[in-house]
Coordinates of C-alpha atoms in Angstrom, one line a residue:
Chain A
M295 CA 102.6 96.7 75.2
N296 CA 101.2 96.8 71.7
L297 CA 97.8 98.5 71.1
A298 CA 98.0 98.2 67.3
I299 CA 95.4 96.1 65.5
I300 CA 95.3 94.8 61.9
Y301 CA 91.8 94.8 60.4
N302 CA 91.3 93.6 56.9
N303 CA 95.1 94.1 56.3
V304 CA 94.8 97.8 57.4
R305 CA 96.9 98.8 60.4
F306 CA 95.3 100.8 63.2
K307 CA 97.6 102.2 65.9
N308 CA 94.9 101.4 68.5
P309 CA 91.5 99.7 68.3
L310 CA 89.5 102.9 68.7
V311 CA 87.6 104.2 65.7
L312 CA 85.4 107.3 65.4
A313 CA 81.9 106.0 64.6
S314 CA 80.1 107.4 61.6
G315 CA 77.8 110.4 62.1
I316 CA 79.7 112.0 64.9
L317 CA 82.0 115.0 64.1
G318 CA 83.0 113.6 60.6
V319 CA 81.6 116.5 58.5
T320 CA 85.0 117.7 57.3
G321 CA 88.5 116.3 56.7
N322 CA 90.0 118.6 59.3
S323 CA 87.4 117.4 61.8
L324 CA 88.6 113.8 61.3
K325 CA 92.2 115.0 61.7
H326 CA 91.2 116.7 65.0
V327 CA 89.7 113.4 66.2
V328 CA 93.0 111.6 65.4
E329 CA 95.0 114.3 67.1
N330 CA 92.8 113.4 70.1
G331 CA 93.9 109.8 70.0
A332 CA 91.6 107.8 67.7
G333 CA 93.2 104.9 65.9
G334 CA 90.9 105.4 62.9
V335 CA 88.1 107.6 61.7
T336 CA 84.8 107.2 59.9
I337 CA 83.6 110.1 57.7
K338 CA 79.9 111.1 58.0
S339 CA 77.8 109.0 55.6
I340 CA 78.3 110.2 52.0
W341 CA 75.4 110.5 49.5
L342 CA 75.7 110.8 45.8
K343 CA 73.8 114.0 45.8
E344 CA 72.9 116.6 48.5
H345 CA 70.7 115.3 51.3
I346 CA 69.4 117.9 53.7
G347 CA 68.6 115.9 56.9
H348 CA 66.1 116.7 59.6
P349 CA 65.4 120.1 61.3
N350 CA 66.4 120.5 64.9
P351 CA 66.1 119.2 67.6
T352 CA 68.2 116.4 66.1
M353 CA 70.2 115.3 69.2
I354 CA 69.1 115.0 72.8
G355 CA 70.3 113.1 75.8
N356 CA 71.1 112.9 79.4
E357 CA 73.2 110.7 81.7
H358 CA 71.3 107.6 80.8
F359 CA 70.8 107.7 77.0
F360 CA 71.3 109.6 73.8
L361 CA 68.7 109.9 71.0
N362 CA 69.4 111.3 67.6
A363 CA 67.7 111.9 64.3
V364 CA 70.1 114.1 62.4
G365 CA 68.8 112.5 59.2
L366 CA 72.2 112.0 57.4
P367 CA 72.8 115.5 56.0
D368 CA 75.5 115.7 53.4
A369 CA 76.4 117.9 50.5
G370 CA 77.1 114.9 48.2
I371 CA 80.0 113.3 46.5
E372 CA 81.8 116.4 45.3
K373 CA 82.2 117.8 48.8
A374 CA 83.2 114.3 50.0
K375 CA 86.0 114.3 47.4
E376 CA 87.5 117.5 48.8
E377 CA 87.2 116.5 52.5
I378 CA 88.6 113.0 51.9
A379 CA 91.5 114.5 50.0
T380 CA 92.1 117.0 52.8
Y381 CA 92.2 114.2 55.4
L382 CA 94.4 111.7 53.4
K383 CA 96.9 114.5 52.5
W384 CA 97.4 115.0 56.2
A385 CA 97.1 111.3 57.3
I386 CA 99.4 109.7 54.7
Q387 CA 103.1 110.4 55.6
E388 CA 106.1 110.7 53.4
D389 CA 107.2 107.1 54.0
G390 CA 103.7 105.9 53.0
S391 CA 102.6 105.1 56.6
V392 CA 99.2 106.2 57.7
K393 CA 98.6 108.2 60.9
A394 CA 95.0 106.7 61.1
P395 CA 93.1 104.9 58.4
L396 CA 90.0 106.4 56.9
I397 CA 86.7 104.5 56.8
A398 CA 84.4 106.1 54.2
S399 CA 80.7 105.5 55.1
V400 CA 78.3 105.5 52.2
V401 CA 74.5 105.7 52.2
A402 CA 71.8 105.5 49.5
G403 CA 68.1 104.9 49.1
K404 CA 68.3 102.3 46.4
V405 CA 70.5 99.2 45.9
D406 CA 72.0 100.5 42.6
D407 CA 72.8 103.9 44.2
F408 CA 74.8 102.1 47.0
G409 CA 76.9 100.6 44.2
E410 CA 77.3 103.8 42.4
T411 CA 78.2 105.8 45.5
A412 CA 80.7 103.2 46.8
E413 CA 82.3 103.0 43.3
Q414 CA 82.8 106.8 43.2
V415 CA 84.0 106.9 46.8
A416 CA 86.5 104.0 46.1
E417 CA 88.2 106.3 43.6
L418 CA 89.2 108.5 46.5
K419 CA 91.1 105.6 48.0
P420 CA 89.8 105.4 51.6
H421 CA 91.3 102.5 53.5
L422 CA 87.9 100.8 54.1
I423 CA 84.3 101.5 52.9
E424 CA 81.5 101.1 55.4
V425 CA 78.1 100.6 53.9
N426 CA 75.4 102.2 56.0
I427 CA 72.2 100.2 55.4
S428 CA 71.0 100.6 58.9
C429 CA 70.1 104.2 59.8
P430 CA 66.9 104.0 61.8
N431 CA 65.9 107.7 61.4
V432 CA 65.2 108.0 57.7
E433 CA 62.4 105.5 57.5
D434 CA 59.8 108.1 56.5
E435 CA 61.9 108.8 53.5
L436 CA 63.5 105.5 52.6
G437 CA 61.4 102.8 54.2
K438 CA 62.6 100.0 56.5
P439 CA 66.4 99.9 56.5
F440 CA 68.0 97.3 54.2
A441 CA 69.8 95.9 57.2
C442 CA 66.5 94.6 58.6
D443 CA 66.0 92.1 55.7
F444 CA 68.5 89.4 54.9
N445 CA 67.7 89.4 51.2
Q446 CA 68.0 93.1 50.9
A447 CA 71.2 93.3 53.0
A448 CA 72.8 90.6 50.8
R449 CA 71.6 92.4 47.6
V450 CA 73.3 95.7 48.7
T451 CA 76.5 93.8 49.7
R452 CA 76.7 92.0 46.3
E453 CA 76.1 95.2 44.4
V454 CA 78.8 97.1 46.2
K455 CA 81.3 94.1 46.0
K456 CA 80.6 93.9 42.3
R457 CA 81.6 97.5 41.8
V458 CA 84.4 97.8 44.3
S459 CA 87.2 95.2 44.2
K460 CA 90.2 96.8 45.8
I461 CA 88.9 98.2 49.0
P462 CA 87.5 96.1 51.9
I463 CA 83.7 96.5 52.3
I464 CA 82.3 96.6 55.7
I465 CA 78.5 96.4 56.2
K466 CA 77.0 98.3 59.1
L467 CA 74.3 96.2 60.8
S468 CA 71.1 97.2 62.5
P469 CA 70.5 95.8 66.0
N470 CA 66.8 96.1 65.5
V471 CA 66.1 92.7 64.1
S472 CA 65.2 89.3 65.6
N473 CA 67.5 87.3 63.3
I474 CA 70.9 89.1 63.5
V475 CA 72.9 85.9 62.9
E476 CA 70.9 85.0 59.8
I477 CA 71.4 88.6 58.4
A478 CA 75.1 88.6 59.2
K479 CA 75.6 85.3 57.5
S480 CA 73.8 86.4 54.4
I481 CA 76.0 89.5 54.2
E482 CA 79.1 87.3 54.7
D483 CA 78.0 84.9 52.0
A484 CA 77.4 87.9 49.7
G485 CA 81.1 88.7 50.0
A486 CA 81.4 91.4 52.7
D487 CA 84.8 91.8 54.2
G488 CA 83.7 92.9 57.7
L489 CA 80.8 94.0 59.8
T490 CA 80.1 97.1 61.9
C491 CA 77.9 96.1 64.9
F492 CA 75.8 98.2 65.4
N493 CA 73.9 101.3 64.2
T494 CA 71.7 102.9 66.9
F495 CA 68.8 101.1 68.5
G496 CA 65.1 101.6 68.2
P497 CA 64.0 104.1 66.9
G498 CA 63.0 105.6 70.2
M499 CA 61.0 108.7 71.2
C500 CA 61.1 111.3 73.9
I501 CA 58.0 113.4 74.6
D502 CA 58.1 116.8 76.3
I503 CA 55.3 116.5 78.8
E504 CA 54.7 120.2 79.1
T505 CA 53.7 120.5 75.5
A506 CA 52.9 116.8 74.8
Q507 CA 55.2 117.0 71.8
P508 CA 57.9 114.6 70.7
I509 CA 61.1 116.5 71.1
L510 CA 63.0 115.4 68.1
A511 CA 61.8 117.1 64.9
N512 CA 61.7 113.7 63.2
R513 CA 59.7 112.5 66.3
V514 CA 61.8 109.3 66.5
G515 CA 65.5 108.7 66.5
G516 CA 68.2 106.2 67.0
L517 CA 69.1 105.3 70.6
S518 CA 72.7 105.1 71.9
G519 CA 74.5 105.4 75.2
P520 CA 76.0 103.4 78.0
G521 CA 72.9 101.3 78.9
L522 CA 72.9 99.6 75.5
K523 CA 76.3 98.0 75.9
P524 CA 75.1 94.6 77.3
L525 CA 72.8 94.2 74.3
V526 CA 75.7 94.9 72.0
V527 CA 78.1 92.6 73.8
K528 CA 75.6 89.7 73.6
M529 CA 74.9 90.2 69.9
I530 CA 78.6 90.5 69.0
F531 CA 79.2 87.4 71.1
D532 CA 76.6 85.5 69.0
L533 CA 78.0 86.9 65.7
Y534 CA 81.6 86.1 66.5
K535 CA 80.6 82.4 66.7
A536 CA 78.6 82.6 63.5
V537 CA 80.7 84.5 61.0
K538 CA 84.4 84.6 60.1
I539 CA 84.6 88.2 58.9
P540 CA 86.0 90.6 61.5
I541 CA 83.7 92.9 63.5
I542 CA 83.9 96.6 64.4
G543 CA 81.9 96.7 67.6
T544 CA 80.1 99.9 68.6
G545 CA 77.4 100.7 71.1
G546 CA 77.6 102.1 74.6
V547 CA 81.4 102.3 74.9
L548 CA 82.7 105.0 77.2
T549 CA 85.8 103.6 78.8
G550 CA 88.8 101.4 78.3
R551 CA 87.1 98.6 80.2
D552 CA 84.1 98.8 77.8
V553 CA 86.5 98.5 74.9
I554 CA 88.1 95.4 76.3
E555 CA 84.6 93.9 77.0
L556 CA 83.5 94.4 73.4
M557 CA 86.8 92.9 72.1
M558 CA 86.4 89.9 74.4
S559 CA 82.9 89.3 73.0
G560 CA 84.4 89.3 69.5
A561 CA 85.1 92.8 68.2
T562 CA 88.4 93.5 66.5
L563 CA 88.0 97.3 66.4
V564 CA 85.7 99.3 68.6
G565 CA 83.8 102.4 67.5
M566 CA 82.9 105.3 69.7
G567 CA 80.5 108.1 69.0
T568 CA 78.2 109.0 71.8
A569 CA 81.2 108.8 74.1
V570 CA 82.2 112.2 72.7
Y571 CA 79.0 113.6 74.3
Y572 CA 79.9 112.0 77.7
R573 CA 83.6 112.6 77.8
G574 CA 84.5 115.1 75.0
V575 CA 86.6 114.6 71.9
E576 CA 89.5 113.8 74.2
V577 CA 87.8 110.5 75.0
F578 CA 89.9 108.7 72.4
G579 CA 93.2 109.4 74.0
K580 CA 91.8 108.8 77.5
V581 CA 90.3 105.4 76.5
A582 CA 93.5 104.4 74.8
E583 CA 95.4 105.1 78.0
E584 CA 92.8 103.2 80.0
I585 CA 93.2 100.2 77.7
R586 CA 97.0 100.4 78.1
Q587 CA 96.8 100.5 81.8
W588 CA 94.4 97.6 82.0
C589 CA 96.5 95.5 79.7
E590 CA 99.7 96.2 81.6
K591 CA 98.1 95.4 84.9
N592 CA 96.6 92.1 83.5
G593 CA 99.7 90.9 81.6
V594 CA 98.3 91.5 78.1
E595 CA 101.2 92.3 75.8
D596 CA 99.3 92.6 72.6
I597 CA 95.8 93.9 72.5
S598 CA 94.8 91.5 69.8
E599 CA 95.1 88.7 72.4
V600 CA 91.8 89.8 74.0
V601 CA 89.7 89.5 70.8
G602 CA 87.2 86.7 71.3
R603 CA 88.7 85.8 74.7
A604 CA 85.2 85.3 76.2
H605 CA 84.7 82.4 73.9
Q606 CA 87.7 80.4 75.2
Chain B
M1445 CA 84.3 110.9 86.0
S1446 CA 86.0 107.6 86.9
C1447 CA 85.7 105.9 90.2
S1448 CA 88.9 104.5 91.6
K1449 CA 88.5 101.2 89.7
G1450 CA 88.1 102.9 86.3
H1451 CA 84.4 102.2 86.1
H1452 CA 82.1 104.9 85.0
C1453 CA 79.2 104.8 87.4
C1454 CA 76.0 106.4 86.4
Q1455 CA 76.2 108.9 89.2
N1456 CA 79.5 110.1 87.8
L1457 CA 78.2 110.8 84.3
K1458 CA 77.3 114.4 84.2
P1459 CA 77.2 115.3 80.5
K1460 CA 76.1 118.7 79.3
N1461 CA 72.4 119.5 79.4
A1462 CA 71.0 118.2 76.2
M1463 CA 67.3 118.2 76.8
P1464 CA 65.1 121.3 76.2
E1465 CA 63.0 122.5 79.1
M1466 CA 59.8 124.5 78.4
V1467 CA 59.9 127.9 80.0
S1468 CA 57.4 130.8 79.9
I1469 CA 58.0 134.1 78.2
V1470 CA 57.4 136.8 80.9
D1471 CA 58.1 139.9 78.8
I1472 CA 58.7 141.0 75.2
K1473 CA 60.3 144.4 74.5
N1474 CA 61.1 146.1 71.2
E1475 CA 64.8 147.1 71.0
N1476 CA 64.4 148.5 67.5
P1477 CA 62.0 147.9 64.6
F1478 CA 63.7 144.5 63.9
V1479 CA 64.9 143.2 67.3
K1480 CA 62.9 142.1 70.3
T1481 CA 64.2 141.1 73.7
F1482 CA 62.4 138.0 75.1
T1483 CA 62.6 137.7 78.9
L1484 CA 62.1 134.1 80.0
D1485 CA 61.3 132.7 83.5
C1486 CA 64.5 130.7 83.8
S1487 CA 68.2 131.0 84.3
V1488 CA 70.8 128.9 82.6
D1489 CA 73.6 130.4 84.7
G1490 CA 74.7 132.0 81.4
Q1491 CA 77.8 134.1 80.9
P1492 CA 78.3 136.8 78.3
G1493 CA 79.2 135.3 75.0
Q1494 CA 77.6 131.9 75.7
F1495 CA 74.5 130.7 73.9
V1496 CA 71.4 128.6 74.3
M1497 CA 69.3 126.5 71.9
L1498 CA 65.8 127.8 71.6
W1499 CA 63.1 125.3 70.6
L1500 CA 59.8 126.0 69.0
P1501 CA 57.9 122.7 68.9
R1502 CA 57.0 121.6 65.4
V1503 CA 59.2 124.4 63.9
D1504 CA 62.9 124.1 64.7
E1505 CA 65.5 124.8 67.3
K1506 CA 68.3 127.4 66.8
P1507 CA 71.2 128.8 68.7
F1508 CA 71.0 132.3 70.3
S1509 CA 73.5 134.4 72.1
I1510 CA 72.6 135.1 75.7
A1511 CA 71.7 138.8 76.1
Y1512 CA 71.3 138.7 79.8
D1513 CA 71.1 136.2 82.7
D1514 CA 70.9 137.5 86.2
G1515 CA 70.3 134.1 87.8
Q1516 CA 66.5 134.6 87.8
N1517 CA 65.6 135.5 84.2
L1518 CA 67.2 134.7 80.9
E1519 CA 67.0 137.4 78.1
L1520 CA 67.5 136.8 74.4
S1521 CA 67.6 139.7 72.0
I1522 CA 66.5 138.3 68.6
A1523 CA 66.3 139.9 65.1
N1524 CA 63.5 138.8 62.9
V1525 CA 65.5 137.4 59.9
G1526 CA 63.8 134.2 58.8
T1527 CA 61.0 131.7 59.2
F1528 CA 62.0 130.6 62.6
T1529 CA 62.2 134.1 64.1
E1530 CA 58.9 135.0 62.3
Q1531 CA 57.2 132.3 64.3
L1532 CA 58.9 133.4 67.5
F1533 CA 57.8 137.0 66.9
T1534 CA 54.1 135.8 67.0
K1535 CA 54.6 134.6 70.6
K1536 CA 53.1 136.5 73.5
P1537 CA 53.9 136.8 77.2
G1538 CA 52.7 133.5 78.9
D1539 CA 53.6 131.4 75.8
K1540 CA 56.2 128.8 76.3
V1541 CA 59.4 128.0 74.4
G1542 CA 62.1 125.3 74.9
I1543 CA 65.5 126.2 76.2
R1544 CA 68.7 124.1 76.6
G1545 CA 72.1 125.3 77.5
S1546 CA 74.1 127.3 78.3
Y1547 CA 76.8 126.3 75.9
G1548 CA 80.2 127.6 74.8
K1549 CA 82.9 129.8 76.2
T1550 CA 82.6 133.3 77.7
F1551 CA 85.0 136.3 77.5
Q1552 CA 88.2 136.3 79.5
Y1553 CA 89.6 139.5 81.2
E1554 CA 91.1 140.7 84.5
D1555 CA 89.5 142.8 87.2
G1556 CA 90.0 146.5 86.8
E1557 CA 91.0 146.5 83.1
H1558 CA 90.1 149.2 80.6
L1559 CA 88.1 147.4 77.9
V1560 CA 86.8 148.2 74.5
V1561 CA 83.6 146.2 73.6
L1562 CA 82.7 146.7 69.9
G1563 CA 79.4 145.4 68.6
G1564 CA 78.2 145.4 65.0
G1565 CA 74.4 145.0 64.7
Y1566 CA 73.0 142.4 67.1
G1567 CA 76.4 141.9 68.7
A1568 CA 75.6 144.8 71.0
A1569 CA 73.3 142.5 73.1
P1570 CA 75.9 140.1 74.6
L1571 CA 78.4 143.0 74.9
Y1572 CA 75.9 144.9 77.1
F1573 CA 75.8 141.8 79.3
L1574 CA 79.6 141.8 79.3
A1575 CA 79.8 145.5 80.2
V1576 CA 77.5 145.0 83.2
E1577 CA 79.6 142.2 84.6
A1578 CA 82.9 143.9 83.8
V1579 CA 81.9 147.1 85.7
V1580 CA 81.1 144.9 88.7
R1581 CA 84.6 143.6 88.4
G1582 CA 86.0 147.1 88.5
C1583 CA 86.6 147.5 84.8
T1584 CA 86.0 150.7 82.8
V1585 CA 84.4 150.1 79.4
E1586 CA 84.4 151.9 76.0
F1587 CA 81.1 150.7 74.5
I1588 CA 81.3 151.1 70.7
I1589 CA 78.3 150.2 68.6
G1590 CA 77.7 150.6 64.9
A1591 CA 74.9 150.1 62.5
R1592 CA 73.9 151.0 59.0
S1593 CA 71.7 153.8 60.3
A1594 CA 70.3 155.1 63.6
E1595 CA 67.1 152.9 63.5
Y1596 CA 69.2 149.7 63.6
L1597 CA 71.1 150.7 66.7
M1598 CA 70.6 148.7 69.9
F1599 CA 71.3 149.1 73.6
E1600 CA 72.7 152.6 73.3
E1601 CA 70.5 154.1 76.0
K1602 CA 70.8 151.0 78.3
A1603 CA 74.6 151.1 78.1
M1604 CA 74.6 154.9 78.8
Q1605 CA 72.9 154.2 82.1
L1606 CA 75.8 152.0 83.3
K1607 CA 78.5 153.7 85.5
A1608 CA 82.1 153.5 84.2
V1609 CA 80.8 152.8 80.7
K1610 CA 81.3 155.4 77.9
V1611 CA 79.1 154.9 74.8
H1612 CA 80.4 155.6 71.3
V1613 CA 78.0 155.4 68.3
A1614 CA 78.9 155.0 64.6
T1615 CA 76.4 154.9 61.7
N1616 CA 77.4 154.3 58.1
D1617 CA 75.0 157.0 56.9
G1618 CA 75.8 159.4 59.6
S1619 CA 72.3 159.5 60.9
R1620 CA 73.7 159.2 64.5
G1621 CA 77.1 159.7 66.0
F1622 CA 80.3 159.2 64.1
T1623 CA 79.9 158.7 60.3
G1624 CA 81.5 155.5 59.2
T1625 CA 81.8 151.9 60.5
S1626 CA 82.4 150.9 64.1
V1627 CA 85.9 149.9 63.1
D1628 CA 86.5 153.4 61.7
L1629 CA 85.4 154.7 65.0
L1630 CA 87.7 152.4 66.9
N1631 CA 90.6 153.5 64.8
H1632 CA 89.6 157.2 65.4
L1633 CA 89.5 156.7 69.1
L1634 CA 92.8 154.9 69.2
N1635 CA 94.4 157.6 67.1
E1636 CA 93.1 160.2 69.5
G1637 CA 95.1 158.4 72.2
M1638 CA 92.5 156.1 73.8
K1639 CA 94.4 153.5 75.9
V1640 CA 92.9 150.0 76.2
D1641 CA 93.9 146.7 77.8
R1642 CA 91.6 144.5 75.7
I1643 CA 89.1 144.6 72.9
M1644 CA 86.1 142.3 72.7
T1645 CA 84.0 142.2 69.6
V1646 CA 80.8 140.5 68.5
G1647 CA 79.2 141.0 65.1
P1648 CA 79.5 140.1 61.4
E1649 CA 82.7 138.1 60.8
M1650 CA 84.2 140.5 58.3
M1651 CA 83.8 143.3 60.8
M1652 CA 85.4 141.2 63.5
K1653 CA 88.3 140.4 61.1
A1654 CA 88.8 144.1 60.6
V1655 CA 88.8 144.7 64.4
S1656 CA 91.3 141.9 64.8
D1657 CA 93.5 143.5 62.2
V1658 CA 93.5 146.7 64.2
A1659 CA 94.3 144.8 67.4
L1660 CA 97.1 142.9 65.8
V1661 CA 98.8 146.0 64.3
R1662 CA 98.5 147.9 67.6
D1663 CA 99.4 144.8 69.7
I1664 CA 96.2 144.9 71.8
A1665 CA 94.7 141.7 73.3
C1666 CA 91.4 140.9 71.5
Q1667 CA 88.6 138.3 71.6
V1668 CA 86.1 137.6 68.9
S1669 CA 82.9 135.6 68.8
L1670 CA 82.5 133.2 65.8
E1671 CA 79.1 132.3 64.4
R1672 CA 78.8 128.9 62.8
Y1673 CA 75.9 126.6 61.9
M1674 CA 75.1 124.5 65.0
K1675 CA 72.9 121.6 65.7
C1676 CA 73.8 120.0 69.0
G1677 CA 75.7 122.8 70.8
F1678 CA 77.9 120.3 72.8
G1679 CA 80.6 119.2 70.4
I1680 CA 79.3 116.0 68.6
C1681 CA 77.3 116.9 65.5
G1682 CA 80.3 118.3 63.7
Q1683 CA 78.4 121.1 61.9
C1684 CA 80.5 124.0 63.5
V1685 CA 84.0 122.6 63.0
V1686 CA 86.4 125.0 61.5
D1687 CA 89.3 124.7 59.0
E1688 CA 92.1 123.9 59.5
S1689 CA 92.2 122.9 63.2
G1690 CA 89.0 120.9 62.9
M1691 CA 87.8 122.1 66.4
A1692 CA 84.1 122.6 67.1
V1693 CA 83.2 126.3 67.7
C1694 CA 80.5 125.4 70.1
M1695 CA 83.1 123.9 72.5
N1696 CA 86.2 126.0 71.7
G1697 CA 84.2 129.2 71.1
P1698 CA 82.1 131.0 70.2
V1699 CA 84.3 133.5 72.1
M1700 CA 88.0 132.9 71.4
D1701 CA 91.2 134.8 71.3
H1702 CA 91.5 136.6 68.0
K1703 CA 94.8 134.8 67.4
L1704 CA 93.2 131.4 67.7
A1705 CA 90.5 132.7 65.2
R1706 CA 93.1 134.0 62.8
A1707 CA 94.9 130.6 62.9
Q1708 CA 91.7 129.2 61.3
A1709 CA 92.1 129.3 57.5
E1710 CA 88.4 130.0 57.1
F1711 CA 88.3 133.1 59.5
G1712 CA 87.0 136.0 57.5
K1713 CA 86.7 133.8 54.4
Y1714 CA 84.0 131.2 54.7
H1715 CA 81.7 129.2 56.9
R1716 CA 79.6 126.0 56.2
D1717 CA 75.9 125.5 55.7
K1718 CA 73.6 122.8 57.1
V1719 CA 75.0 120.1 54.8
G1720 CA 78.6 121.1 55.5
R1721 CA 79.2 122.9 52.2
K1722 CA 81.5 125.9 52.2
K1723 CA 79.9 129.4 51.9
E1724 CA 81.9 132.5 51.4
W1725 CA 81.0 135.4 53.7

């Protein structure tokens, strides 16, 4: 059976993508994730200049949920150039085929800076660019995420599309809005080539009751983990009906069955991040095998057949 | 973790402990003018070489090697080297700190072996813990510790009290024991005919690299303990990944076979800071 997926004319050997913010600090780390079975990888969000992020604790969780406020630490564009080059040198083979495509996530505090960062990152020739306008744990610094306002989301999309013409632009949405369809449509109208659905939920907070202190140093952080999957499935279901651009679904996915479910709701690719906490970096290979087994048992010869099946 | 149908039921999800728990400090002891051992009223079932994350609310949370864990109390031997440890050093017995863990891999050896444990600076603490456990497993231990000068030495007297453990001391300035580095002392002992099944070393990376070079030349099994910047401790933040394998040190280390460490292009050369930028040792 065929697990390969074509997304915006880029071929993925399977629909599993490392979500941004998990493990992707170095080119070799991305390589390691691919060696563990990922079909594609997203590098940790790139800033133009160094961005320190939050002190620890930055990541906490248990069997029910995961909460993080790492705060997008990054050394800036120069380091990104080196790490992307390291990855692409390994990933692009002599015959020009690609072991696993690279999605470069970019982040900025201002609309213009999104354009500038994306333009500089585009020179490094990643296969896709994901624009992170939805991080919920840098609000103190940057204000409400652009993804929470359809005008702002469209402005960023137009700015990036104006400055990057040769690489597909994916916009990463926030689930923390009441009008997700309206926002997605405005982003599609502004020229985006795809959507990543979604960034983390909330923000949420955990309080240590012995000290009455919020545990995360940033006090609040983005929520992820298995309990969120029904919310993600429903919103992707709604978006699949409303927009034509393809969706990378992410949120609460731990198993092959979860991946199939998100794809049936309308996702073409499926991102996993928190799953690495629950099942280790080997999760990608394990989930790919679970998908294969399910497809074989259920007569699915090509994984792309299941995309949007819940709408039939 | 799957049930027979491939579902992942809540009861089967047992991820690593990733939530700090507040525990009381029951005792604080000076090891030398710069290092204190904090005894906490908890156990994390820690093994030598593993680490915990220590949280001071409103300050930060940092990884520390486990100095001792007897199933009742956890001990951490900590040097006062920065703003975080300065805050920690103001704590008193009865005060509380947050702990999560244990994380990482421990040392591997066989019962009854003759071991060299070699600690530079603060590395002596986890090696003392290792020596205690190794002796219980019928091992004999050469306990080599080194420091700039006598006042920086740690765990010398504690280690001397252990049966089947022989303590060797080196100081750079000759203020105690052998004059030279702990690696010089290791070479000296090996040249004098000391036979050893395995070397375990914890300390500054350049020192461990030198120990590994000795082990390689003399064909002795060896394990090292890598120190890298860590945020989560359970393999997802990506801060402690090493070139070129891309593996996370918190999951595949900190303790690892020296040949695995040597296979990393950055071993003995560089590490990364909190934004992922390379820093030479």
